[in-house]
């Protein structure tokens, strides 16, 4: 009985610890995220993330430094990167980037914040 309880405890702790890693970019390596960003995202979003890359589209490329973007939850940004935005030039990255790489690039996006750092995770 005691062993069973221990197993249940360990399993539930694993769940508690594993769950947030898919929801938050905190803890992911923004340095790795930067090289992903430079290689894949900067041509549209610009080196500084201001949406002033060499390629132009309609609707325009998002300025990732704005509060409108930075105030979104990590989970929302990661979903946008994972799935892309319908009917825009923002493509689906899930076939190119692993979940971990999406977390890393999201951690890097947080360093582009132009305004006051969002208090949300
Ligand atoms: C081919 C050009 C292009 C590339 C490459 C690109 N994006 Fe985008 N991205 C866009 C456009 C255009 C939008 C605006 C979509 C819209 O209007 O909804 C956008 C929107 C976004 C958003 C949503 C911003 C918001 O308003 O919430 C995020 C986050 C984002 N891009 C991240 C990335 C990341 C990270 C990469 C690299 C892995 C990347 N993008 C590569 C064109 C691009």
mmCIF file with all atom_site columns, C-alpha atoms and ligand atoms in Angstrom:
data_model
loop_
_atom_site.group_PDB
_atom_site.id
_atom_site.type_symbol
_atom_site.label_atom_id
_atom_site.label_alt_id
_atom_site.label_comp_id
_atom_site.label_asym_id
_atom_site.label_entity_id
_atom_site.label_seq_id
_atom_site.pdbx_PDB_ins_code
_atom_site.Cartn_x
_atom_site.Cartn_y
_atom_site.Cartn_z
_atom_site.occupancy
_atom_site.B_iso_or_equiv
_atom_site.pdbx_formal_charge
_atom_site.auth_seq_id
_atom_site.auth_comp_id
_atom_site.auth_asym_id
_atom_site.auth_atom_id
_atom_site.pdbx_PDB_model_num
ATOM   1   C  CA  . UNK A 1 1   ? 0.000  0.000  0.000   1.00 0.00 ? 1   UNK A CA  1
ATOM   2   C  CA  . UNK A 1 2   ? 2.718  2.433  0.992   1.00 0.00 ? 2   UNK A CA  1
ATOM   3   C  CA  . UNK A 1 3   ? 4.668  1.719  -2.182  1.00 0.00 ? 3   UNK A CA  1
ATOM   4   C  CA  . UNK A 1 4   ? 1.587  2.346  -4.283  1.00 0.00 ? 4   UNK A CA  1
ATOM   5   C  CA  . UNK A 1 5   ? 1.049  5.705  -2.611  1.00 0.00 ? 5   UNK A CA  1
ATOM   6   C  CA  . UNK A 1 6   ? 4.696  6.568  -3.285  1.00 0.00 ? 6   UNK A CA  1
ATOM   7   C  CA  . UNK A 1 7   ? 4.338  5.670  -6.953  1.00 0.00 ? 7   UNK A CA  1
ATOM   8   C  CA  . UNK A 1 8   ? 1.216  7.838  -7.207  1.00 0.00 ? 8   UNK A CA  1
ATOM   9   C  CA  . UNK A 1 9   ? 3.022  10.700 -5.496  1.00 0.00 ? 9   UNK A CA  1
ATOM   10  C  CA  . UNK A 1 10  ? 6.003  10.496 -7.836  1.00 0.00 ? 10  UNK A CA  1
ATOM   11  C  CA  . UNK A 1 11  ? 3.725  10.313 -10.888 1.00 0.00 ? 11  UNK A CA  1
ATOM   12  C  CA  . UNK A 1 12  ? 1.717  13.335 -9.815  1.00 0.00 ? 12  UNK A CA  1
ATOM   13  C  CA  . UNK A 1 13  ? 4.911  15.312 -9.111  1.00 0.00 ? 13  UNK A CA  1
ATOM   14  C  CA  . UNK A 1 14  ? 6.137  14.406 -12.586 1.00 0.00 ? 14  UNK A CA  1
ATOM   15  C  CA  . UNK A 1 15  ? 2.889  15.735 -14.048 1.00 0.00 ? 15  UNK A CA  1
ATOM   16  C  CA  . UNK A 1 16  ? 3.112  18.933 -12.030 1.00 0.00 ? 16  UNK A CA  1
ATOM   17  C  CA  . UNK A 1 17  ? 6.693  19.507 -13.110 1.00 0.00 ? 17  UNK A CA  1
ATOM   18  C  CA  . UNK A 1 18  ? 6.268  18.502 -16.745 1.00 0.00 ? 18  UNK A CA  1
ATOM   19  C  CA  . UNK A 1 19  ? 3.086  20.420 -17.508 1.00 0.00 ? 19  UNK A CA  1
ATOM   20  C  CA  . UNK A 1 20  ? 4.393  24.008 -17.457 1.00 0.00 ? 20  UNK A CA  1
ATOM   21  C  CA  . UNK A 1 21  ? 7.296  23.344 -19.815 1.00 0.00 ? 21  UNK A CA  1
ATOM   22  C  CA  . UNK A 1 22  ? 4.840  23.259 -22.696 1.00 0.00 ? 22  UNK A CA  1
ATOM   23  C  CA  . UNK A 1 23  ? 3.154  26.474 -21.610 1.00 0.00 ? 23  UNK A CA  1
ATOM   24  C  CA  . UNK A 1 24  ? 6.004  28.779 -20.698 1.00 0.00 ? 24  UNK A CA  1
ATOM   25  C  CA  . UNK A 1 25  ? 9.134  29.839 -22.510 1.00 0.00 ? 25  UNK A CA  1
ATOM   26  C  CA  . UNK A 1 26  ? 10.914 30.678 -19.252 1.00 0.00 ? 26  UNK A CA  1
ATOM   27  C  CA  . UNK A 1 27  ? 13.882 28.368 -18.823 1.00 0.00 ? 27  UNK A CA  1
ATOM   28  C  CA  . UNK A 1 28  ? 14.328 27.874 -22.573 1.00 0.00 ? 28  UNK A CA  1
ATOM   29  C  CA  . UNK A 1 29  ? 17.626 29.130 -23.996 1.00 0.00 ? 29  UNK A CA  1
ATOM   30  C  CA  . UNK A 1 30  ? 17.102 32.534 -25.683 1.00 0.00 ? 30  UNK A CA  1
ATOM   31  C  CA  . UNK A 1 31  ? 20.590 32.234 -27.220 1.00 0.00 ? 31  UNK A CA  1
ATOM   32  C  CA  . UNK A 1 32  ? 19.537 29.219 -29.247 1.00 0.00 ? 32  UNK A CA  1
ATOM   33  C  CA  . UNK A 1 33  ? 16.294 31.043 -29.973 1.00 0.00 ? 33  UNK A CA  1
ATOM   34  C  CA  . UNK A 1 34  ? 18.264 33.930 -31.413 1.00 0.00 ? 34  UNK A CA  1
ATOM   35  C  CA  . UNK A 1 35  ? 19.986 31.807 -34.044 1.00 0.00 ? 35  UNK A CA  1
ATOM   36  C  CA  . UNK A 1 36  ? 16.644 30.245 -34.998 1.00 0.00 ? 36  UNK A CA  1
ATOM   37  C  CA  . UNK A 1 37  ? 15.161 33.738 -35.245 1.00 0.00 ? 37  UNK A CA  1
ATOM   38  C  CA  . UNK A 1 38  ? 18.041 35.071 -37.334 1.00 0.00 ? 38  UNK A CA  1
ATOM   39  C  CA  . UNK A 1 39  ? 17.855 32.156 -39.745 1.00 0.00 ? 39  UNK A CA  1
ATOM   40  C  CA  . UNK A 1 40  ? 14.100 31.782 -40.114 1.00 0.00 ? 40  UNK A CA  1
ATOM   41  C  CA  . UNK A 1 41  ? 12.200 34.815 -38.870 1.00 0.00 ? 41  UNK A CA  1
ATOM   42  C  CA  . UNK A 1 42  ? 14.332 37.945 -39.402 1.00 0.00 ? 42  UNK A CA  1
ATOM   43  C  CA  . UNK A 1 43  ? 13.789 38.056 -43.163 1.00 0.00 ? 43  UNK A CA  1
ATOM   44  C  CA  . UNK A 1 44  ? 10.154 38.997 -42.474 1.00 0.00 ? 44  UNK A CA  1
ATOM   45  C  CA  . UNK A 1 45  ? 10.112 40.277 -38.898 1.00 0.00 ? 45  UNK A CA  1
ATOM   46  C  CA  . UNK A 1 46  ? 13.390 42.187 -39.187 1.00 0.00 ? 46  UNK A CA  1
ATOM   47  C  CA  . UNK A 1 47  ? 16.557 41.799 -37.153 1.00 0.00 ? 47  UNK A CA  1
ATOM   48  C  CA  . UNK A 1 48  ? 15.032 43.834 -34.311 1.00 0.00 ? 48  UNK A CA  1
ATOM   49  C  CA  . UNK A 1 49  ? 11.602 42.211 -34.616 1.00 0.00 ? 49  UNK A CA  1
ATOM   50  C  CA  . UNK A 1 50  ? 9.902  45.425 -35.685 1.00 0.00 ? 50  UNK A CA  1
ATOM   51  C  CA  . UNK A 1 51  ? 8.271  43.869 -38.730 1.00 0.00 ? 51  UNK A CA  1
ATOM   52  C  CA  . UNK A 1 52  ? 10.661 45.700 -41.038 1.00 0.00 ? 52  UNK A CA  1
ATOM   53  C  CA  . UNK A 1 53  ? 12.426 42.753 -42.645 1.00 0.00 ? 53  UNK A CA  1
ATOM   54  C  CA  . UNK A 1 54  ? 13.256 42.690 -46.347 1.00 0.00 ? 54  UNK A CA  1
ATOM   55  C  CA  . UNK A 1 55  ? 10.045 40.855 -47.279 1.00 0.00 ? 55  UNK A CA  1
ATOM   56  C  CA  . UNK A 1 56  ? 6.717  42.747 -47.288 1.00 0.00 ? 56  UNK A CA  1
ATOM   57  C  CA  . UNK A 1 57  ? 3.233  41.243 -47.158 1.00 0.00 ? 57  UNK A CA  1
ATOM   58  C  CA  . UNK A 1 58  ? -0.463 42.043 -46.895 1.00 0.00 ? 58  UNK A CA  1
ATOM   59  C  CA  . UNK A 1 59  ? -1.513 41.842 -44.087 1.00 0.00 ? 59  UNK A CA  1
ATOM   60  C  CA  . UNK A 1 60  ? 1.779  43.307 -42.897 1.00 0.00 ? 60  UNK A CA  1
ATOM   61  C  CA  . UNK A 1 61  ? 4.355  41.452 -40.839 1.00 0.00 ? 61  UNK A CA  1
ATOM   62  C  CA  . UNK A 1 62  ? 3.723  41.772 -37.111 1.00 0.00 ? 62  UNK A CA  1
ATOM   63  C  CA  . UNK A 1 63  ? 5.937  44.081 -35.023 1.00 0.00 ? 63  UNK A CA  1
ATOM   64  C  CA  . UNK A 1 64  ? 6.960  41.636 -32.314 1.00 0.00 ? 64  UNK A CA  1
ATOM   65  C  CA  . UNK A 1 65  ? 8.265  44.381 -30.013 1.00 0.00 ? 65  UNK A CA  1
ATOM   66  C  CA  . UNK A 1 66  ? 4.818  45.926 -29.431 1.00 0.00 ? 66  UNK A CA  1
ATOM   67  C  CA  . UNK A 1 67  ? 2.851  45.466 -26.187 1.00 0.00 ? 67  UNK A CA  1
ATOM   68  C  CA  . UNK A 1 68  ? 0.019  43.997 -28.303 1.00 0.00 ? 68  UNK A CA  1
ATOM   69  C  CA  . UNK A 1 69  ? 2.297  41.028 -28.942 1.00 0.00 ? 69  UNK A CA  1
ATOM   70  C  CA  . UNK A 1 70  ? 4.454  41.064 -25.796 1.00 0.00 ? 70  UNK A CA  1
ATOM   71  C  CA  . UNK A 1 71  ? 1.391  41.073 -23.521 1.00 0.00 ? 71  UNK A CA  1
ATOM   72  C  CA  . UNK A 1 72  ? 0.263  37.764 -24.942 1.00 0.00 ? 72  UNK A CA  1
ATOM   73  C  CA  . UNK A 1 73  ? 0.938  34.635 -22.950 1.00 0.00 ? 73  UNK A CA  1
ATOM   74  C  CA  . UNK A 1 74  ? 3.883  32.455 -23.928 1.00 0.00 ? 74  UNK A CA  1
ATOM   75  C  CA  . UNK A 1 75  ? 1.400  29.716 -24.725 1.00 0.00 ? 75  UNK A CA  1
ATOM   76  C  CA  . UNK A 1 76  ? -0.416 31.991 -27.188 1.00 0.00 ? 76  UNK A CA  1
ATOM   77  C  CA  . UNK A 1 77  ? 2.779  33.051 -28.973 1.00 0.00 ? 77  UNK A CA  1
ATOM   78  C  CA  . UNK A 1 78  ? 3.989  29.448 -29.151 1.00 0.00 ? 78  UNK A CA  1
ATOM   79  C  CA  . UNK A 1 79  ? 0.658  28.377 -30.636 1.00 0.00 ? 79  UNK A CA  1
ATOM   80  C  CA  . UNK A 1 80  ? 0.881  31.160 -33.236 1.00 0.00 ? 80  UNK A CA  1
ATOM   81  C  CA  . UNK A 1 81  ? 4.371  30.054 -34.200 1.00 0.00 ? 81  UNK A CA  1
ATOM   82  C  CA  . UNK A 1 82  ? 3.415  26.363 -34.110 1.00 0.00 ? 82  UNK A CA  1
ATOM   83  C  CA  . UNK A 1 83  ? 0.245  26.711 -36.212 1.00 0.00 ? 83  UNK A CA  1
ATOM   84  C  CA  . UNK A 1 84  ? 0.876  29.955 -38.137 1.00 0.00 ? 84  UNK A CA  1
ATOM   85  C  CA  . UNK A 1 85  ? -1.828 32.527 -38.891 1.00 0.00 ? 85  UNK A CA  1
ATOM   86  C  CA  . UNK A 1 86  ? -4.474 31.622 -41.475 1.00 0.00 ? 86  UNK A CA  1
ATOM   87  C  CA  . UNK A 1 87  ? -4.514 33.695 -44.683 1.00 0.00 ? 87  UNK A CA  1
ATOM   88  C  CA  . UNK A 1 88  ? -1.305 35.547 -43.812 1.00 0.00 ? 88  UNK A CA  1
ATOM   89  C  CA  . UNK A 1 89  ? 2.354  35.092 -44.663 1.00 0.00 ? 89  UNK A CA  1
ATOM   90  C  CA  . UNK A 1 90  ? 2.945  33.751 -41.139 1.00 0.00 ? 90  UNK A CA  1
ATOM   91  C  CA  . UNK A 1 91  ? 3.435  30.087 -41.852 1.00 0.00 ? 91  UNK A CA  1
ATOM   92  C  CA  . UNK A 1 92  ? 3.104  26.931 -39.812 1.00 0.00 ? 92  UNK A CA  1
ATOM   93  C  CA  . UNK A 1 93  ? 6.431  26.140 -38.142 1.00 0.00 ? 93  UNK A CA  1
ATOM   94  C  CA  . UNK A 1 94  ? 5.481  22.856 -36.509 1.00 0.00 ? 94  UNK A CA  1
ATOM   95  C  CA  . UNK A 1 95  ? 7.055  20.859 -39.344 1.00 0.00 ? 95  UNK A CA  1
ATOM   96  C  CA  . UNK A 1 96  ? 10.309 22.816 -39.148 1.00 0.00 ? 96  UNK A CA  1
ATOM   97  C  CA  . UNK A 1 97  ? 10.837 23.469 -35.447 1.00 0.00 ? 97  UNK A CA  1
ATOM   98  C  CA  . UNK A 1 98  ? 10.578 21.104 -32.514 1.00 0.00 ? 98  UNK A CA  1
ATOM   99  C  CA  . UNK A 1 99  ? 8.464  22.134 -29.511 1.00 0.00 ? 99  UNK A CA  1
ATOM   100 C  CA  . UNK A 1 100 ? 11.707 22.889 -27.664 1.00 0.00 ? 100 UNK A CA  1
ATOM   101 C  CA  . UNK A 1 101 ? 12.931 25.119 -30.513 1.00 0.00 ? 101 UNK A CA  1
ATOM   102 C  CA  . UNK A 1 102 ? 9.589  26.964 -30.506 1.00 0.00 ? 102 UNK A CA  1
ATOM   103 C  CA  . UNK A 1 103 ? 10.078 27.561 -26.761 1.00 0.00 ? 103 UNK A CA  1
ATOM   104 C  CA  . UNK A 1 104 ? 13.615 28.830 -27.409 1.00 0.00 ? 104 UNK A CA  1
ATOM   105 C  CA  . UNK A 1 105 ? 12.535 31.239 -30.132 1.00 0.00 ? 105 UNK A CA  1
ATOM   106 C  CA  . UNK A 1 106 ? 9.689  32.457 -27.880 1.00 0.00 ? 106 UNK A CA  1
ATOM   107 C  CA  . UNK A 1 107 ? 12.194 33.061 -25.065 1.00 0.00 ? 107 UNK A CA  1
ATOM   108 C  CA  . UNK A 1 108 ? 14.186 35.127 -27.575 1.00 0.00 ? 108 UNK A CA  1
ATOM   109 C  CA  . UNK A 1 109 ? 11.060 37.090 -28.632 1.00 0.00 ? 109 UNK A CA  1
ATOM   110 C  CA  . UNK A 1 110 ? 10.726 38.167 -25.002 1.00 0.00 ? 110 UNK A CA  1
ATOM   111 C  CA  . UNK A 1 111 ? 14.110 39.899 -25.257 1.00 0.00 ? 111 UNK A CA  1
ATOM   112 C  CA  . UNK A 1 112 ? 12.737 42.074 -28.104 1.00 0.00 ? 112 UNK A CA  1
ATOM   113 C  CA  . UNK A 1 113 ? 10.182 43.706 -25.800 1.00 0.00 ? 113 UNK A CA  1
ATOM   114 C  CA  . UNK A 1 114 ? 10.311 47.449 -26.478 1.00 0.00 ? 114 UNK A CA  1
ATOM   115 C  CA  . UNK A 1 115 ? 8.169  48.631 -23.612 1.00 0.00 ? 115 UNK A CA  1
ATOM   116 C  CA  . UNK A 1 116 ? 7.663  47.721 -20.027 1.00 0.00 ? 116 UNK A CA  1
ATOM   117 C  CA  . UNK A 1 117 ? 8.184  44.039 -19.452 1.00 0.00 ? 117 UNK A CA  1
ATOM   118 C  CA  . UNK A 1 118 ? 4.903  42.229 -19.141 1.00 0.00 ? 118 UNK A CA  1
ATOM   119 C  CA  . UNK A 1 119 ? 4.199  40.848 -15.699 1.00 0.00 ? 119 UNK A CA  1
ATOM   120 C  CA  . UNK A 1 120 ? 2.488  37.858 -17.220 1.00 0.00 ? 120 UNK A CA  1
ATOM   121 C  CA  . UNK A 1 121 ? 4.499  34.678 -17.764 1.00 0.00 ? 121 UNK A CA  1
HETATM 122 C  C1  . LIG B 2 .   ? 7.215  34.857 -44.687 1.00 0.00 ? 1   LIG B C1  1
HETATM 123 C  C2  . LIG B 2 .   ? 7.254  35.891 -43.673 1.00 0.00 ? 1   LIG B C2  1
HETATM 124 C  C3  . LIG B 2 .   ? 7.286  35.462 -42.207 1.00 0.00 ? 1   LIG B C3  1
HETATM 125 C  C4  . LIG B 2 .   ? 8.196  34.621 -41.606 1.00 0.00 ? 1   LIG B C4  1
HETATM 126 C  C5  . LIG B 2 .   ? 9.380  33.907 -42.231 1.00 0.00 ? 1   LIG B C5  1
HETATM 127 C  C6  . LIG B 2 .   ? 7.822  34.579 -40.214 1.00 0.00 ? 1   LIG B C6  1
HETATM 128 N  N1  . LIG B 2 .   ? 6.729  35.345 -39.972 1.00 0.00 ? 1   LIG B N1  1
HETATM 129 FE FE1 . LIG B 2 .   ? 5.799  35.635 -38.161 1.00 0.00 ? 1   LIG B FE1 1
HETATM 130 N  N2  . LIG B 2 .   ? 4.387  36.774 -39.067 1.00 0.00 ? 1   LIG B N2  1
HETATM 131 C  C7  . LIG B 2 .   ? 4.366  37.116 -40.413 1.00 0.00 ? 1   LIG B C7  1
HETATM 132 C  C8  . LIG B 2 .   ? 3.177  37.920 -40.671 1.00 0.00 ? 1   LIG B C8  1
HETATM 133 C  C9  . LIG B 2 .   ? 2.759  38.502 -42.021 1.00 0.00 ? 1   LIG B C9  1
HETATM 134 C  C10 . LIG B 2 .   ? 2.490  38.025 -39.432 1.00 0.00 ? 1   LIG B C10 1
HETATM 135 C  C11 . LIG B 2 .   ? 1.184  38.776 -39.155 1.00 0.00 ? 1   LIG B C11 1
HETATM 136 C  C12 . LIG B 2 .   ? 0.053  37.794 -39.263 1.00 0.00 ? 1   LIG B C12 1
HETATM 137 C  C13 . LIG B 2 .   ? -1.280 38.442 -38.993 1.00 0.00 ? 1   LIG B C13 1
HETATM 138 O  O1  . LIG B 2 .   ? -1.553 39.529 -39.502 1.00 0.00 ? 1   LIG B O1  1
HETATM 139 O  O2  . LIG B 2 .   ? -2.065 37.831 -38.267 1.00 0.00 ? 1   LIG B O2  1
HETATM 140 C  C14 . LIG B 2 .   ? 3.274  37.282 -38.456 1.00 0.00 ? 1   LIG B C14 1
HETATM 141 C  C15 . LIG B 2 .   ? 2.910  37.108 -37.137 1.00 0.00 ? 1   LIG B C15 1
HETATM 142 C  C16 . LIG B 2 .   ? 3.692  36.503 -36.182 1.00 0.00 ? 1   LIG B C16 1
HETATM 143 C  C17 . LIG B 2 .   ? 3.333  36.354 -34.784 1.00 0.00 ? 1   LIG B C17 1
HETATM 144 C  C18 . LIG B 2 .   ? 2.022  36.810 -34.165 1.00 0.00 ? 1   LIG B C18 1
HETATM 145 C  C19 . LIG B 2 .   ? 2.114  38.205 -33.644 1.00 0.00 ? 1   LIG B C19 1
HETATM 146 C  C20 . LIG B 2 .   ? 0.828  38.624 -33.004 1.00 0.00 ? 1   LIG B C20 1
HETATM 147 O  O3  . LIG B 2 .   ? 0.210  39.575 -33.499 1.00 0.00 ? 1   LIG B O3  1
HETATM 148 O  O4  . LIG B 2 .   ? 0.439  37.995 -32.016 1.00 0.00 ? 1   LIG B O4  1
HETATM 149 C  C21 . LIG B 2 .   ? 4.368  35.751 -34.162 1.00 0.00 ? 1   LIG B C21 1
HETATM 150 C  C22 . LIG B 2 .   ? 4.477  35.408 -32.684 1.00 0.00 ? 1   LIG B C22 1
HETATM 151 C  C23 . LIG B 2 .   ? 5.367  35.472 -35.170 1.00 0.00 ? 1   LIG B C23 1
HETATM 152 N  N3  . LIG B 2 .   ? 4.920  35.942 -36.372 1.00 0.00 ? 1   LIG B N3  1
HETATM 153 C  C24 . LIG B 2 .   ? 6.566  34.842 -34.924 1.00 0.00 ? 1   LIG B C24 1
HETATM 154 C  C25 . LIG B 2 .   ? 7.401  34.360 -35.924 1.00 0.00 ? 1   LIG B C25 1
HETATM 155 C  C26 . LIG B 2 .   ? 8.553  33.531 -35.675 1.00 0.00 ? 1   LIG B C26 1
HETATM 156 C  C27 . LIG B 2 .   ? 9.056  33.118 -34.296 1.00 0.00 ? 1   LIG B C27 1
HETATM 157 C  C28 . LIG B 2 .   ? 9.084  33.236 -36.883 1.00 0.00 ? 1   LIG B C28 1
HETATM 158 C  C29 . LIG B 2 .   ? 10.279 32.354 -37.180 1.00 0.00 ? 1   LIG B C29 1
HETATM 159 C  C30 . LIG B 2 .   ? 10.202 30.986 -36.706 1.00 0.00 ? 1   LIG B C30 1
HETATM 160 C  C31 . LIG B 2 .   ? 8.268  33.900 -37.895 1.00 0.00 ? 1   LIG B C31 1
HETATM 161 N  N4  . LIG B 2 .   ? 7.268  34.570 -37.271 1.00 0.00 ? 1   LIG B N4  1
HETATM 162 C  C32 . LIG B 2 .   ? 8.508  33.840 -39.254 1.00 0.00 ? 1   LIG B C32 1
HETATM 163 C  C33 . LIG B 2 .   ? 5.305  36.772 -41.373 1.00 0.00 ? 1   LIG B C33 1
HETATM 164 C  C34 . LIG B 2 .   ? 6.361  35.906 -41.172 1.00 0.00 ? 1   LIG B C34 1
#
